[in-house]
Amino acid sequence: MTTPTMHRVVVIPGDGIGPEVTDAVRRILTAAKAPITWEAHQAGVAALAQGNDVMPQSTLDAIAHHKIALKGPCTTPVGKGFSSINVQLRKRLNLYAAVRPVRSLPGLPTRFENVDLVIIRENTEGLYSGVENEVTPGVVMSMKVASEQACMRIARWAFRYATHRRRRKITVFHKANIMKMTDGLFMRCAQQIHENEYPNIELQSLIIDAGCMKLVQDPTQFDILLMENLYGDVVSDLCAGLVGGLGVVPGANIGEEAAVFEAVHGSAPDIAGKGIANPLALLMSSVMMLNHLADTRHDDTCRKAAARVRDAYNLAISQGAKTRDMGGELGTEAFTQAIIDRMVD
């Protein structure tokens, strides 16, 4: 019997409920026979407690070296001088594509059914570029940055993703009627990639306010949503609310050289240590991670492990094994075990 290739993955447990949900996910992946070995590093409050920066260089170096990481929720301390951990990760590792799949889960009733869409967000520019200054006392300005290189890069990535995942349509959310230069450039780049490289994928554009209205009217009319940084941040949380909240959607930040998969909810320090945290979002992100490893390293063992995990949590939830935030009664340990018990080789 051939010994599977083991993939070394950086794991950042985070803080608050982070260590609890990370431990649960590691147990489930072990039960699924995922070919993973872990290398633990810190960020956020946990890193500060060890006398490091909120984003230690050693953590960044490890991700750059191994090219893949799974990150639990991390708290960015509120105060002067602390920038967002997520923003630092994305910029310093050039993780330019944020990917948020959003789908309805069997056994988790919400206002809408059969939601299955993906938000792809440009991760490095826009208003999150951090270019701010005080023009005159009492007047501050924040600059929205858009470059043709970044707009073309994320558009091409989205169309490539759509082709690989056999998706049928990309919808660009924009405000080019007002921000004619920045959003206009973003929209034109998507149109150019569509016309020159991927004419087989349908392209639609919507002004973002109208798009948000259509989302809450009928999200099933959308397939892939493509947008710049700030819009993607807001809309991805809105879409999570359509299927049950941030606790039931995964997230990934992907670049040419590295990828970080993460739970997109907060660190919830108020429930840390109580054994009631829901590990599902981080678990779903780990499934994305395994599929990414399968795609980029051509290892079908990872894809099989991902399917085992996905099928197990789908079955558990459909049979009523849910944590409190999903309307059930299980704590972290019982929910983790419920998934492991439903694992099929």
mmCIF file of C-alpha atoms in Angstrom:
data_model
loop_
_atom_site.group_PDB
_atom_site.id
_atom_site.type_symbol
_atom_site.label_atom_id
_atom_site.label_comp_id
_atom_site.label_asym_id
_atom_site.label_seq_id
_atom_site.Cartn_x
_atom_site.Cartn_y
_atom_site.Cartn_z
ATOM 1 C CA MET A 1 0.000 0.000 0.000
ATOM 2 C CA THR A 2 1.391 3.405 -1.006
ATOM 3 C CA THR A 3 1.984 5.814 1.855
ATOM 4 C CA PRO A 4 0.141 9.089 1.115
ATOM 5 C CA THR A 5 2.096 12.299 0.710
ATOM 6 C CA MET A 6 1.786 14.397 3.855
ATOM 7 C CA HIS A 7 1.182 18.117 3.389
ATOM 8 C CA ARG A 8 2.593 20.451 6.022
ATOM 9 C CA VAL A 9 0.034 23.139 6.870
ATOM 10 C CA VAL A 10 0.525 26.170 9.082
ATOM 11 C CA VAL A 11 -2.227 26.340 11.671
ATOM 12 C CA ILE A 12 -3.011 29.567 13.524
ATOM 13 C CA PRO A 13 -5.352 28.659 16.404
ATOM 14 C CA GLY A 14 -6.107 32.314 17.144
ATOM 15 C CA ASP A 15 -7.710 33.424 20.380
ATOM 16 C CA GLY A 16 -11.123 33.529 22.030
ATOM 17 C CA ILE A 17 -12.912 30.439 20.730
ATOM 18 C CA GLY A 18 -10.174 29.950 18.148
ATOM 19 C CA PRO A 19 -8.200 27.218 19.952
ATOM 20 C CA GLU A 20 -11.404 25.264 20.693
ATOM 21 C CA VAL A 21 -12.716 25.233 17.135
ATOM 22 C CA THR A 22 -9.253 24.632 15.713
ATOM 23 C CA ASP A 23 -8.787 21.589 17.932
ATOM 24 C CA ALA A 24 -12.188 20.253 16.836
ATOM 25 C CA VAL A 25 -11.306 20.667 13.162
ATOM 26 C CA ARG A 26 -7.955 18.943 13.602
ATOM 27 C CA ARG A 27 -9.682 15.972 15.244
ATOM 28 C CA ILE A 28 -12.206 15.694 12.416
ATOM 29 C CA LEU A 29 -9.531 15.900 9.729
ATOM 30 C CA THR A 30 -7.570 13.174 11.483
ATOM 31 C CA ALA A 31 -10.691 10.986 11.486
ATOM 32 C CA ALA A 32 -11.132 11.729 7.775
ATOM 33 C CA LYS A 33 -7.560 10.518 7.123
ATOM 34 C CA ALA A 34 -6.558 13.868 5.671
ATOM 35 C CA PRO A 35 -2.834 13.738 4.783
ATOM 36 C CA ILE A 36 -1.958 16.779 6.890
ATOM 37 C CA THR A 37 0.780 17.545 9.379
ATOM 38 C CA TRP A 38 0.414 20.757 11.349
ATOM 39 C CA GLU A 39 2.868 23.499 12.208
ATOM 40 C CA ALA A 40 1.406 25.840 14.822
ATOM 41 C CA HIS A 41 2.033 29.593 14.799
ATOM 42 C CA GLN A 42 0.349 32.519 16.519
ATOM 43 C CA ALA A 43 -1.265 35.813 15.555
ATOM 44 C CA GLY A 44 -3.446 38.403 17.275
ATOM 45 C CA VAL A 45 -3.872 38.538 21.036
ATOM 46 C CA ALA A 46 -2.250 35.118 21.415
ATOM 47 C CA ALA A 47 0.894 36.447 19.726
ATOM 48 C CA LEU A 48 0.899 39.563 21.911
ATOM 49 C CA ALA A 49 0.695 37.357 25.009
ATOM 50 C CA GLN A 50 3.965 35.740 23.896
ATOM 51 C CA GLY A 51 5.652 39.108 23.507
ATOM 52 C CA ASN A 52 5.368 39.228 19.715
ATOM 53 C CA ASP A 53 3.675 41.552 17.243
ATOM 54 C CA VAL A 54 0.044 40.854 16.377
ATOM 55 C CA MET A 55 1.333 39.396 13.115
ATOM 56 C CA PRO A 56 4.771 37.904 13.826
ATOM 57 C CA GLN A 57 7.239 37.710 10.971
ATOM 58 C CA SER A 58 7.824 34.049 11.859
ATOM 59 C CA THR A 59 4.153 33.307 11.129
ATOM 60 C CA LEU A 60 4.321 35.070 7.771
ATOM 61 C CA ASP A 61 7.574 33.302 6.918
ATOM 62 C CA ALA A 62 6.062 29.912 7.730
ATOM 63 C CA ILE A 63 3.044 30.523 5.489
ATOM 64 C CA ALA A 64 5.283 31.779 2.690
ATOM 65 C CA HIS A 65 7.423 28.660 3.037
ATOM 66 C CA HIS A 66 4.670 26.030 3.253
ATOM 67 C CA LYS A 67 2.293 28.039 1.022
ATOM 68 C CA ILE A 68 -0.846 27.069 2.902
ATOM 69 C CA ALA A 69 -2.444 27.852 6.248
ATOM 70 C CA LEU A 70 -5.621 27.304 8.260
ATOM 71 C CA LYS A 71 -6.454 30.243 10.514
ATOM 72 C CA GLY A 72 -8.836 30.365 13.450
ATOM 73 C CA PRO A 73 -10.454 33.640 14.508
ATOM 74 C CA CYS A 74 -7.977 36.226 15.785
ATOM 75 C CA THR A 75 -8.694 39.412 17.712
ATOM 76 C CA THR A 76 -7.036 42.588 16.487
ATOM 77 C CA PRO A 77 -6.560 44.745 19.617
ATOM 78 C CA VAL A 78 -8.357 48.068 19.434
ATOM 79 C CA GLY A 79 -5.920 50.909 19.747
ATOM 80 C CA LYS A 80 -3.525 53.144 17.929
ATOM 81 C CA GLY A 81 -0.943 51.367 15.837
ATOM 82 C CA PHE A 82 -2.705 48.002 15.463
ATOM 83 C CA SER A 83 -3.787 47.225 11.934
ATOM 84 C CA SER A 84 -6.103 44.362 11.044
ATOM 85 C CA ILE A 85 -4.438 40.950 11.122
ATOM 86 C CA ASN A 86 -6.404 39.866 8.075
ATOM 87 C CA VAL A 87 -5.408 42.968 6.108
ATOM 88 C CA GLN A 88 -1.752 42.395 7.014
ATOM 89 C CA LEU A 89 -1.926 38.763 5.896
ATOM 90 C CA ARG A 90 -3.550 39.603 2.583
ATOM 91 C CA LYS A 91 -1.209 42.446 1.716
ATOM 92 C CA ARG A 92 2.090 40.976 2.882
ATOM 93 C CA LEU A 93 1.453 37.603 1.235
ATOM 94 C CA ASN A 94 -0.338 39.122 -1.776
ATOM 95 C CA LEU A 95 -3.454 37.029 -1.230
ATOM 96 C CA TYR A 96 -5.452 38.987 -3.751
ATOM 97 C CA ALA A 97 -8.528 36.754 -4.153
ATOM 98 C CA ALA A 98 -10.981 36.389 -1.276
ATOM 99 C CA VAL A 99 -13.397 33.534 -1.893
ATOM 100 C CA ARG A 100 -16.620 32.983 0.073
ATOM 101 C CA PRO A 101 -18.875 30.120 -1.012
ATOM 102 C CA VAL A 102 -22.386 30.516 0.387
ATOM 103 C CA ARG A 103 -24.880 27.675 0.195
ATOM 104 C CA SER A 104 -27.974 26.429 1.946
ATOM 105 C CA LEU A 105 -27.337 23.522 4.312
ATOM 106 C CA PRO A 106 -29.734 20.568 4.556
ATOM 107 C CA GLY A 107 -31.390 20.596 7.953
ATOM 108 C CA LEU A 108 -30.753 24.295 8.562
ATOM 109 C CA PRO A 109 -33.936 26.115 7.545
ATOM 110 C CA THR A 110 -33.601 29.788 6.626
ATOM 111 C CA ARG A 111 -35.681 32.317 4.756
ATOM 112 C CA PHE A 112 -34.285 31.079 1.434
ATOM 113 C CA GLU A 113 -33.682 27.594 0.026
ATOM 114 C CA ASN A 114 -31.289 26.322 -2.637
ATOM 115 C CA VAL A 115 -28.830 29.200 -2.271
ATOM 116 C CA ASP A 116 -25.537 28.317 -3.957
ATOM 117 C CA LEU A 117 -23.344 31.269 -4.828
ATOM 118 C CA VAL A 118 -19.726 32.382 -4.485
ATOM 119 C CA ILE A 119 -18.445 35.861 -3.658
ATOM 120 C CA ILE A 120 -15.051 36.682 -5.162
ATOM 121 C CA ARG A 121 -13.536 39.850 -3.774
ATOM 122 C CA GLU A 122 -10.429 41.775 -4.799
ATOM 123 C CA ASN A 123 -8.397 41.709 -1.623
ATOM 124 C CA THR A 124 -5.588 44.272 -1.910
ATOM 125 C CA GLU A 125 -6.907 47.628 -3.120
ATOM 126 C CA GLY A 126 -9.980 49.846 -2.905
ATOM 127 C CA LEU A 127 -10.663 51.807 0.257
ATOM 128 C CA TYR A 128 -8.803 49.159 2.260
ATOM 129 C CA SER A 129 -5.510 50.337 0.789
ATOM 130 C CA GLY A 130 -5.133 52.478 3.913
ATOM 131 C CA VAL A 131 -4.288 55.698 2.066
ATOM 132 C CA GLU A 132 -5.746 58.292 4.431
ATOM 133 C CA ASN A 133 -4.731 61.788 5.446
ATOM 134 C CA GLU A 134 -6.009 64.880 7.181
ATOM 135 C CA VAL A 135 -6.548 67.520 4.506
ATOM 136 C CA THR A 136 -7.097 70.281 7.040
ATOM 137 C CA PRO A 137 -8.023 70.188 10.747
ATOM 138 C CA GLY A 138 -11.376 68.438 11.015
ATOM 139 C CA VAL A 139 -11.348 67.153 7.423
ATOM 140 C CA VAL A 140 -9.953 63.727 6.543
ATOM 141 C CA MET A 141 -9.765 61.905 3.234
ATOM 142 C CA SER A 142 -9.562 58.215 2.359
ATOM 143 C CA MET A 143 -8.401 57.311 -1.130
ATOM 144 C CA LYS A 144 -9.925 54.489 -3.152
ATOM 145 C CA VAL A 145 -7.172 52.772 -5.135
ATOM 146 C CA ALA A 146 -7.718 50.733 -8.288
ATOM 147 C CA SER A 147 -5.021 49.562 -10.677
ATOM 148 C CA GLU A 148 -5.510 47.930 -14.036
ATOM 149 C CA GLN A 149 -3.134 45.146 -13.018
ATOM 150 C CA ALA A 150 -5.128 44.199 -9.910
ATOM 151 C CA CYS A 151 -8.505 44.557 -11.647
ATOM 152 C CA MET A 152 -7.421 42.347 -14.553
ATOM 153 C CA ARG A 153 -5.855 39.830 -12.178
ATOM 154 C CA ILE A 154 -8.986 39.329 -10.054
ATOM 155 C CA ALA A 155 -11.256 39.253 -13.129
ATOM 156 C CA ARG A 156 -9.121 36.584 -14.771
ATOM 157 C CA TRP A 157 -9.016 34.617 -11.508
ATOM 158 C CA ALA A 158 -12.819 34.744 -11.225
ATOM 159 C CA PHE A 159 -13.378 33.527 -14.777
ATOM 160 C CA ARG A 160 -10.798 30.779 -14.327
ATOM 161 C CA TYR A 161 -12.536 29.726 -11.100
ATOM 162 C CA ALA A 162 -15.924 29.743 -12.832
ATOM 163 C CA THR A 163 -14.597 27.530 -15.609
ATOM 164 C CA HIS A 164 -12.932 25.089 -13.219
ATOM 165 C CA ARG A 165 -16.026 24.864 -11.010
ATOM 166 C CA ARG A 166 -18.387 24.696 -14.001
ATOM 167 C CA ARG A 167 -20.248 27.834 -13.002
ATOM 168 C CA ARG A 168 -22.393 29.541 -15.575
ATOM 169 C CA LYS A 169 -22.444 33.281 -14.773
ATOM 170 C CA ILE A 170 -20.433 36.059 -13.130
ATOM 171 C CA THR A 171 -22.155 39.202 -11.886
ATOM 172 C CA VAL A 172 -20.056 42.294 -11.208
ATOM 173 C CA PHE A 173 -21.380 44.580 -8.467
ATOM 174 C CA HIS A 174 -20.160 48.147 -8.951
ATOM 175 C CA LYS A 175 -20.949 51.831 -8.511
ATOM 176 C CA ALA A 176 -19.491 52.979 -11.816
ATOM 177 C CA ASN A 177 -22.357 55.429 -12.306
ATOM 178 C CA ILE A 178 -20.774 57.500 -9.498
ATOM 179 C CA MET A 179 -17.159 56.288 -9.231
ATOM 180 C CA LYS A 180 -16.614 56.305 -12.959
ATOM 181 C CA MET A 181 -12.828 55.937 -12.855
ATOM 182 C CA THR A 182 -12.237 53.333 -10.107
ATOM 183 C CA ASP A 183 -15.358 51.189 -10.442
ATOM 184 C CA GLY A 184 -15.418 51.908 -14.161
ATOM 185 C CA LEU A 185 -11.950 50.406 -14.484
ATOM 186 C CA PHE A 186 -12.962 47.354 -12.450
ATOM 187 C CA MET A 187 -15.993 46.744 -14.648
ATOM 188 C CA ARG A 188 -14.127 47.330 -17.927
ATOM 189 C CA CYS A 189 -11.416 44.850 -16.943
ATOM 190 C CA ALA A 190 -14.033 42.171 -16.248
ATOM 191 C CA GLN A 191 -15.646 42.878 -19.621
ATOM 192 C CA GLN A 192 -12.293 42.639 -21.389
ATOM 193 C CA ILE A 193 -11.423 39.284 -19.809
ATOM 194 C CA HIS A 194 -14.904 38.010 -20.663
ATOM 195 C CA GLU A 195 -14.741 39.088 -24.308
ATOM 196 C CA ASN A 196 -11.142 38.060 -25.008
ATOM 197 C CA GLU A 197 -10.648 34.949 -22.893
ATOM 198 C CA TYR A 198 -13.890 33.497 -21.495
ATOM 199 C CA PRO A 199 -16.836 34.302 -23.772
ATOM 200 C CA ASN A 200 -18.429 31.005 -22.717
ATOM 201 C CA ILE A 201 -19.172 32.375 -19.220
ATOM 202 C CA GLU A 202 -22.080 34.801 -19.005
ATOM 203 C CA LEU A 203 -21.178 38.245 -17.614
ATOM 204 C CA GLN A 204 -23.683 40.538 -15.949
ATOM 205 C CA SER A 205 -23.130 43.884 -14.224
ATOM 206 C CA LEU A 206 -25.329 45.496 -11.582
ATOM 207 C CA ILE A 207 -25.103 48.706 -9.608
ATOM 208 C CA ILE A 208 -24.437 47.466 -6.096
ATOM 209 C CA ASP A 209 -27.495 48.943 -4.392
ATOM 210 C CA ALA A 210 -29.788 47.316 -6.952
ATOM 211 C CA GLY A 211 -27.766 44.120 -6.678
ATOM 212 C CA CYS A 212 -28.223 43.983 -2.901
ATOM 213 C CA MET A 213 -31.961 44.451 -3.323
ATOM 214 C CA LYS A 214 -32.071 41.573 -5.797
ATOM 215 C CA LEU A 215 -30.007 39.407 -3.432
ATOM 216 C CA VAL A 216 -32.537 39.678 -0.627
ATOM 217 C CA GLN A 217 -35.421 39.198 -3.050
ATOM 218 C CA ASP A 218 -34.064 36.003 -4.612
ATOM 219 C CA PRO A 219 -30.420 34.986 -4.079
ATOM 220 C CA THR A 220 -30.842 31.906 -6.287
ATOM 221 C CA GLN A 221 -30.683 34.128 -9.384
ATOM 222 C CA PHE A 222 -26.943 34.632 -8.770
ATOM 223 C CA ASP A 223 -24.016 32.301 -9.332
ATOM 224 C CA ILE A 224 -20.672 34.087 -8.834
ATOM 225 C CA LEU A 225 -20.470 37.657 -7.558
ATOM 226 C CA LEU A 226 -17.306 39.626 -8.393
ATOM 227 C CA MET A 227 -16.510 42.917 -6.710
ATOM 228 C CA GLU A 228 -13.887 45.220 -5.281
ATOM 229 C CA ASN A 229 -12.656 45.114 -1.711
ATOM 230 C CA LEU A 230 -15.166 47.072 0.393
ATOM 231 C CA TYR A 231 -18.215 45.872 -1.525
ATOM 232 C CA GLY A 232 -17.032 42.282 -1.215
ATOM 233 C CA ASP A 233 -16.560 42.638 2.525
ATOM 234 C CA VAL A 234 -20.108 43.920 3.045
ATOM 235 C CA VAL A 235 -21.877 41.667 0.529
ATOM 236 C CA SER A 236 -20.174 38.471 1.699
ATOM 237 C CA ASP A 237 -21.546 39.007 5.215
ATOM 238 C CA LEU A 238 -24.958 39.886 3.792
ATOM 239 C CA CYS A 239 -24.971 36.626 1.832
ATOM 240 C CA ALA A 240 -23.911 34.661 4.911
ATOM 241 C CA GLY A 241 -27.028 35.990 6.601
ATOM 242 C CA LEU A 242 -29.142 34.428 3.848
ATOM 243 C CA VAL A 243 -28.072 30.904 4.833
ATOM 244 C CA GLY A 244 -27.729 31.121 8.617
ATOM 245 C CA GLY A 245 -24.908 33.507 9.447
ATOM 246 C CA LEU A 246 -21.130 33.686 9.593
ATOM 247 C CA GLY A 247 -20.971 30.466 11.585
ATOM 248 C CA VAL A 248 -21.966 28.360 8.581
ATOM 249 C CA VAL A 249 -19.843 29.787 5.751
ATOM 250 C CA PRO A 250 -16.155 29.264 4.940
ATOM 251 C CA GLY A 251 -13.570 31.670 3.614
ATOM 252 C CA ALA A 252 -10.277 31.662 1.747
ATOM 253 C CA ASN A 253 -7.645 34.201 0.737
ATOM 254 C CA ILE A 254 -5.673 33.001 -2.258
ATOM 255 C CA GLY A 255 -2.652 34.340 -4.129
ATOM 256 C CA GLU A 256 -0.211 33.011 -6.692
ATOM 257 C CA GLU A 257 2.199 31.681 -4.060
ATOM 258 C CA ALA A 258 0.133 31.010 -0.923
ATOM 259 C CA ALA A 259 -3.385 30.513 0.408
ATOM 260 C CA VAL A 260 -4.927 31.045 3.850
ATOM 261 C CA PHE A 261 -8.232 29.400 4.762
ATOM 262 C CA GLU A 262 -10.137 30.853 7.670
ATOM 263 C CA ALA A 263 -13.287 31.103 9.698
ATOM 264 C CA VAL A 264 -14.729 34.518 8.866
ATOM 265 C CA HIS A 265 -16.585 35.021 12.147
ATOM 266 C CA GLY A 266 -15.132 36.753 15.199
ATOM 267 C CA SER A 267 -13.208 35.323 18.137
ATOM 268 C CA ALA A 268 -16.255 35.538 20.475
ATOM 269 C CA PRO A 269 -14.277 35.894 23.726
ATOM 270 C CA ASP A 270 -17.551 36.018 25.693
ATOM 271 C CA ILE A 271 -18.144 32.292 25.072
ATOM 272 C CA ALA A 272 -14.511 31.135 25.026
ATOM 273 C CA GLY A 273 -13.888 28.148 27.268
ATOM 274 C CA LYS A 274 -17.575 27.317 27.695
ATOM 275 C CA GLY A 275 -17.549 24.424 25.235
ATOM 276 C CA ILE A 276 -20.386 25.794 23.112
ATOM 277 C CA ALA A 277 -18.518 27.250 20.109
ATOM 278 C CA ASN A 278 -19.512 26.039 16.658
ATOM 279 C CA PRO A 279 -16.493 24.761 14.657
ATOM 280 C CA LEU A 280 -18.449 24.415 11.405
ATOM 281 C CA ALA A 281 -17.164 27.549 9.623
ATOM 282 C CA LEU A 282 -13.541 26.610 10.195
ATOM 283 C CA LEU A 283 -14.321 22.998 9.269
ATOM 284 C CA MET A 284 -15.905 24.112 6.003
ATOM 285 C CA SER A 285 -12.818 26.242 5.355
ATOM 286 C CA SER A 286 -10.654 23.178 5.922
ATOM 287 C CA VAL A 287 -12.657 21.367 3.239
ATOM 288 C CA MET A 288 -11.845 24.225 0.867
ATOM 289 C CA MET A 289 -8.212 23.859 1.908
ATOM 290 C CA LEU A 290 -8.167 20.143 1.141
ATOM 291 C CA ASN A 291 -9.736 20.708 -2.274
ATOM 292 C CA HIS A 292 -7.172 23.440 -2.943
ATOM 293 C CA LEU A 293 -4.378 21.003 -2.087
ATOM 294 C CA ALA A 294 -5.960 18.429 -4.385
ATOM 295 C CA ASP A 295 -6.093 20.964 -7.242
ATOM 296 C CA THR A 296 -2.662 22.543 -6.806
ATOM 297 C CA ARG A 297 -0.668 19.482 -5.750
ATOM 298 C CA HIS A 298 -2.604 16.881 -7.731
ATOM 299 C CA ASP A 299 -3.333 14.752 -4.679
ATOM 300 C CA ASP A 300 -6.656 12.964 -4.892
ATOM 301 C CA THR A 301 -6.268 11.745 -1.303
ATOM 302 C CA CYS A 302 -7.018 15.303 -0.192
ATOM 303 C CA ARG A 303 -10.157 15.461 -2.329
ATOM 304 C CA LYS A 304 -11.430 12.188 -0.882
ATOM 305 C CA ALA A 305 -10.832 13.429 2.662
ATOM 306 C CA ALA A 306 -12.643 16.676 1.844
ATOM 307 C CA ALA A 307 -15.648 14.719 0.566
ATOM 308 C CA ARG A 308 -15.713 12.561 3.699
ATOM 309 C CA VAL A 309 -15.780 15.629 5.927
ATOM 310 C CA ARG A 310 -18.383 17.479 3.848
ATOM 311 C CA ASP A 311 -20.683 14.461 3.634
ATOM 312 C CA ALA A 312 -20.356 13.869 7.388
ATOM 313 C CA TYR A 313 -21.281 17.379 8.489
ATOM 314 C CA ASN A 314 -24.078 17.575 5.924
ATOM 315 C CA LEU A 315 -25.508 14.324 7.304
ATOM 316 C CA ALA A 316 -25.079 15.375 10.926
ATOM 317 C CA ILE A 317 -26.893 18.671 10.435
ATOM 318 C CA SER A 318 -29.663 17.115 8.326
ATOM 319 C CA GLN A 319 -30.259 14.614 11.162
ATOM 320 C CA GLY A 320 -30.561 17.373 13.763
ATOM 321 C CA ALA A 321 -27.059 17.251 15.270
ATOM 322 C CA LYS A 322 -26.532 20.997 15.630
ATOM 323 C CA THR A 323 -24.946 23.517 17.967
ATOM 324 C CA ARG A 324 -27.040 26.146 19.723
ATOM 325 C CA ASP A 325 -26.405 28.879 17.164
ATOM 326 C CA MET A 326 -27.913 26.556 14.532
ATOM 327 C CA GLY A 327 -30.985 25.839 16.648
ATOM 328 C CA GLY A 328 -29.672 22.672 18.275
ATOM 329 C CA GLU A 329 -28.440 21.714 21.728
ATOM 330 C CA LEU A 330 -24.954 20.276 21.168
ATOM 331 C CA GLY A 331 -21.740 21.739 22.497
ATOM 332 C CA THR A 332 -18.437 21.797 20.643
ATOM 333 C CA GLU A 333 -17.342 18.328 21.767
ATOM 334 C CA ALA A 334 -20.665 16.595 21.041
ATOM 335 C CA PHE A 335 -20.997 18.255 17.624
ATOM 336 C CA THR A 336 -17.446 17.267 16.735
ATOM 337 C CA GLN A 337 -18.118 13.675 17.737
ATOM 338 C CA ALA A 338 -21.410 13.649 15.823
ATOM 339 C CA ILE A 339 -19.499 14.481 12.643
ATOM 340 C CA ILE A 340 -16.776 11.910 13.321
ATOM 341 C CA ASP A 341 -19.409 9.229 14.000
ATOM 342 C CA ARG A 342 -20.885 9.818 10.543
ATOM 343 C CA MET A 343 -17.585 9.568 8.716
ATOM 344 C CA VAL A 344 -17.645 6.997 5.916
ATOM 345 C CA ASP A 345 -14.504 5.572 4.292
#
